[in-house]
Amino acid sequence: MESFKRIPAHIGIIPDGNRRWAQEKGYQKKDGYKYGIKPGFELYEMMIEYGIKEATFYGFTKDNNKREKEQREAFTKACTDAVELLSGKDANLLVIGNIDSPEFPVELKKYANRRVNFGRGLININFLVNYDWEWDLKNLIQNKCLRSADISRVDLIIRWGGRRRLSGFLPAQSVYSDFYIIDDYWPSFKQAHFINALRWYQNCDVTLGG
Amino acid sequence: MESFKRIPAHIGIIPDGNRRWAQEKGYQKKDGYKYGIKPGFELYEMMIEYGIKEATFYGFTKDNNKREKEQREAFTKACTDAVELLSGKDANLLVIGNIDSPEFPVELKKYANRRVNFGRGLININFLVNYDWEWDLKNLIQNKCLRSADISRVDLIIRWGGRRRLSGFLPAQSVYSDFYIIDDYWPSFKQAHFINALRWYQNCDVTLGG
């Protein structure tokens, strides 16, 4: 196990490229999502091994619901399947997303907006499901706090699939995050991706503006 | 003049690396800031030439005020000098920043929080001066809108100086921005930097989550 000068406390994961990966394989676009579950748990195990305290996975967003019905059903199922698997592991899960819209999967309501402990609780896992950055911020108007107020500042964001943008990922917690982009699609996750991200991050000059 | 398939309507400019540039030249860190003004106007001219409608320049932030007094004075002076020069050009200027704190330069108060037209008004220029992302968002609590509500969504953010982060730059307007990072320091601005950013941006797949 490699050692690093500095480890991020909280990592944001943007697992993009499932549809492009599926198309390259000759599958239908919707079929990409289910291949994103196994990589998520490989990464989960590595994060525990390296002592990461908190990780936020980008499930799907309000804007993603503009996609075709088959794709919507497929990414929603991948999210609920992932949580079912996680419930047999050692994590403290917090699901954040708009539960008042019909796109929020009913199976996940019991994990929404409060942290639920699984097993030995070795890592805090936040899962953004039917998340909407505007809904998150507008809660400041109604309730004087973010919907995602229980999610801490993100130190490092790793995005798969080559796009260089946040796509609405936790705008308040990402203000000082360092971004690491991986061109490979998420279902092609390799352990080296994560190790390379940590290698890069240890040399980032974290100043928070000072 | 090169033509592009698609041009960003609004570009965010993070002109970082002034201090590192100064140190490489054997100057004091504080001396880097004044060399950032000329590049800003070279870029301004290019943006008008290429039909960019709006640009937001990152001046300085509340967090930057943690730096040494000489540096603070130097970046504040660079901002006021830049605005004085801009007042002789053809732009509509909007300064956004916390004018109620002593770090806000009094000379710029007349341009704060309302757009002021200079000359033929060929481009909207937003200038973040003593800006604070938290102050911006917390206005949702007090006044039900962002402090930066008059600034539109940013399509492309170009950052000089190699860091891969937003450093608090307009969190709400940056949710779907594509990030282009230039390793050269800002005072080493070259026209090719901007052209390369536009070349890259024209091939970005802008989906807004759909």
mmCIF file of C-alpha atoms in Angstrom, chain B residues 67-168:
data_model
loop_
_atom_site.group_PDB
_atom_site.id
_atom_site.type_symbol
_atom_site.label_atom_id
_atom_site.label_comp_id
_atom_site.label_asym_id
_atom_site.label_seq_id
_atom_site.Cartn_x
_atom_site.Cartn_y
_atom_site.Cartn_z
ATOM 1 C CA ARG B 67 -2.323 37.505 2.736
ATOM 2 C CA GLU B 68 0.382 39.969 3.833
ATOM 3 C CA LYS B 69 -0.475 43.673 3.894
ATOM 4 C CA GLU B 70 1.882 44.556 1.005
ATOM 5 C CA GLN B 71 0.245 41.920 -1.192
ATOM 6 C CA ARG B 72 -3.230 43.067 -0.216
ATOM 7 C CA GLU B 73 -2.395 46.649 -1.090
ATOM 8 C CA ALA B 74 -0.861 45.555 -4.380
ATOM 9 C CA PHE B 75 -3.803 43.449 -5.596
ATOM 10 C CA THR B 76 -6.296 46.094 -4.480
ATOM 11 C CA LYS B 77 -4.399 48.774 -6.403
ATOM 12 C CA ALA B 78 -4.217 46.531 -9.491
ATOM 13 C CA CYS B 79 -8.015 46.195 -9.359
ATOM 14 C CA THR B 80 -8.677 49.923 -9.036
ATOM 15 C CA ASP B 81 -6.119 50.731 -11.762
ATOM 16 C CA ALA B 82 -7.765 48.179 -14.067
ATOM 17 C CA VAL B 83 -11.194 49.740 -13.571
ATOM 18 C CA GLU B 84 -9.837 53.222 -14.212
ATOM 19 C CA LEU B 85 -8.389 52.007 -17.512
ATOM 20 C CA LEU B 86 -11.602 50.154 -18.381
ATOM 21 C CA SER B 87 -13.617 53.347 -17.880
ATOM 22 C CA GLY B 88 -11.946 54.666 -21.051
ATOM 23 C CA LYS B 89 -13.014 51.593 -23.070
ATOM 24 C CA ASP B 90 -16.296 50.216 -24.435
ATOM 25 C CA ALA B 91 -17.715 47.975 -21.699
ATOM 26 C CA ASN B 92 -20.641 47.720 -19.313
ATOM 27 C CA LEU B 93 -19.049 47.191 -15.923
ATOM 28 C CA LEU B 94 -20.585 45.488 -12.888
ATOM 29 C CA VAL B 95 -18.467 45.185 -9.750
ATOM 30 C CA ILE B 96 -19.646 42.532 -7.286
ATOM 31 C CA GLY B 97 -18.160 42.291 -3.804
ATOM 32 C CA ASN B 98 -18.775 43.052 -0.178
ATOM 33 C CA ILE B 99 -18.659 46.848 0.014
ATOM 34 C CA ASP B 100 -19.417 46.821 3.746
ATOM 35 C CA SER B 101 -16.001 45.486 4.735
ATOM 36 C CA PRO B 102 -12.958 47.818 4.991
ATOM 37 C CA GLU B 103 -11.087 45.764 2.368
ATOM 38 C CA PHE B 104 -13.372 46.978 -0.399
ATOM 39 C CA PRO B 105 -11.618 49.832 -2.268
ATOM 40 C CA VAL B 106 -13.606 53.059 -1.872
ATOM 41 C CA GLU B 107 -12.716 54.128 -5.423
ATOM 42 C CA LEU B 108 -14.850 51.270 -6.775
ATOM 43 C CA LYS B 109 -17.967 51.804 -4.688
ATOM 44 C CA LYS B 110 -19.631 53.771 -7.481
ATOM 45 C CA TYR B 111 -19.445 50.688 -9.756
ATOM 46 C CA ALA B 112 -20.645 48.164 -7.180
ATOM 47 C CA ASN B 113 -23.901 46.244 -7.514
ATOM 48 C CA ARG B 114 -25.163 48.180 -10.533
ATOM 49 C CA ARG B 115 -23.983 48.042 -14.126
ATOM 50 C CA VAL B 116 -22.268 51.207 -15.421
ATOM 51 C CA ASN B 117 -21.850 51.823 -19.148
ATOM 52 C CA PHE B 118 -18.531 52.964 -20.640
ATOM 53 C CA GLY B 119 -18.283 54.132 -24.254
ATOM 54 C CA ARG B 120 -20.036 51.933 -26.787
ATOM 55 C CA GLY B 121 -20.710 49.139 -24.265
ATOM 56 C CA LEU B 122 -19.493 46.300 -26.516
ATOM 57 C CA ILE B 123 -19.217 43.671 -23.775
ATOM 58 C CA ASN B 124 -20.513 43.106 -20.249
ATOM 59 C CA ILE B 125 -17.579 42.912 -17.851
ATOM 60 C CA ASN B 126 -18.174 41.667 -14.315
ATOM 61 C CA PHE B 127 -15.384 42.202 -11.832
ATOM 62 C CA LEU B 128 -15.349 40.310 -8.525
ATOM 63 C CA VAL B 129 -13.720 42.605 -5.956
ATOM 64 C CA ASN B 130 -13.555 41.589 -2.295
ATOM 65 C CA TYR B 131 -15.906 38.795 -3.358
ATOM 66 C CA ASP B 132 -16.943 36.093 -0.901
ATOM 67 C CA TRP B 133 -18.864 33.036 -2.097
ATOM 68 C CA GLU B 134 -20.504 32.624 1.307
ATOM 69 C CA TRP B 135 -21.643 36.260 1.397
ATOM 70 C CA ASP B 136 -23.039 35.731 -2.123
ATOM 71 C CA LEU B 137 -25.048 32.623 -1.178
ATOM 72 C CA LYS B 138 -26.158 33.876 2.237
ATOM 73 C CA ASN B 139 -28.020 36.711 0.565
ATOM 74 C CA LEU B 140 -30.560 34.012 -0.291
ATOM 75 C CA ILE B 141 -31.406 33.935 3.405
ATOM 76 C CA GLN B 142 -31.687 37.699 3.811
ATOM 77 C CA ASN B 143 -33.026 38.872 0.449
ATOM 78 C CA LYS B 144 -34.145 35.690 -1.361
ATOM 79 C CA CYS B 145 -31.640 36.188 -4.183
ATOM 80 C CA LEU B 146 -27.918 35.860 -4.805
ATOM 81 C CA ARG B 147 -25.762 38.964 -4.423
ATOM 82 C CA SER B 148 -24.494 38.050 -7.896
ATOM 83 C CA ALA B 149 -28.019 37.609 -9.309
ATOM 84 C CA ASP B 150 -27.224 39.945 -12.231
ATOM 85 C CA ILE B 151 -24.414 37.661 -13.425
ATOM 86 C CA SER B 152 -25.520 34.979 -15.898
ATOM 87 C CA ARG B 153 -24.469 31.310 -16.085
ATOM 88 C CA VAL B 154 -20.800 30.913 -17.016
ATOM 89 C CA ASP B 155 -20.110 28.670 -20.032
ATOM 90 C CA LEU B 156 -16.342 28.447 -19.931
ATOM 91 C CA ILE B 157 -13.912 29.161 -17.103
ATOM 92 C CA ILE B 158 -10.269 29.722 -18.008
ATOM 93 C CA ARG B 159 -7.797 29.529 -15.160
ATOM 94 C CA TRP B 160 -4.131 30.475 -15.451
ATOM 95 C CA GLY B 161 -1.417 29.199 -13.093
ATOM 96 C CA GLY B 162 -2.136 25.472 -13.203
ATOM 97 C CA ARG B 163 -4.430 25.048 -10.181
ATOM 98 C CA ARG B 164 -7.487 22.931 -10.897
ATOM 99 C CA ARG B 165 -10.122 24.458 -8.663
ATOM 100 C CA LEU B 166 -12.695 27.239 -8.539
ATOM 101 C CA SER B 167 -11.427 28.910 -5.347
ATOM 102 C CA GLY B 168 -14.931 30.148 -4.599
#
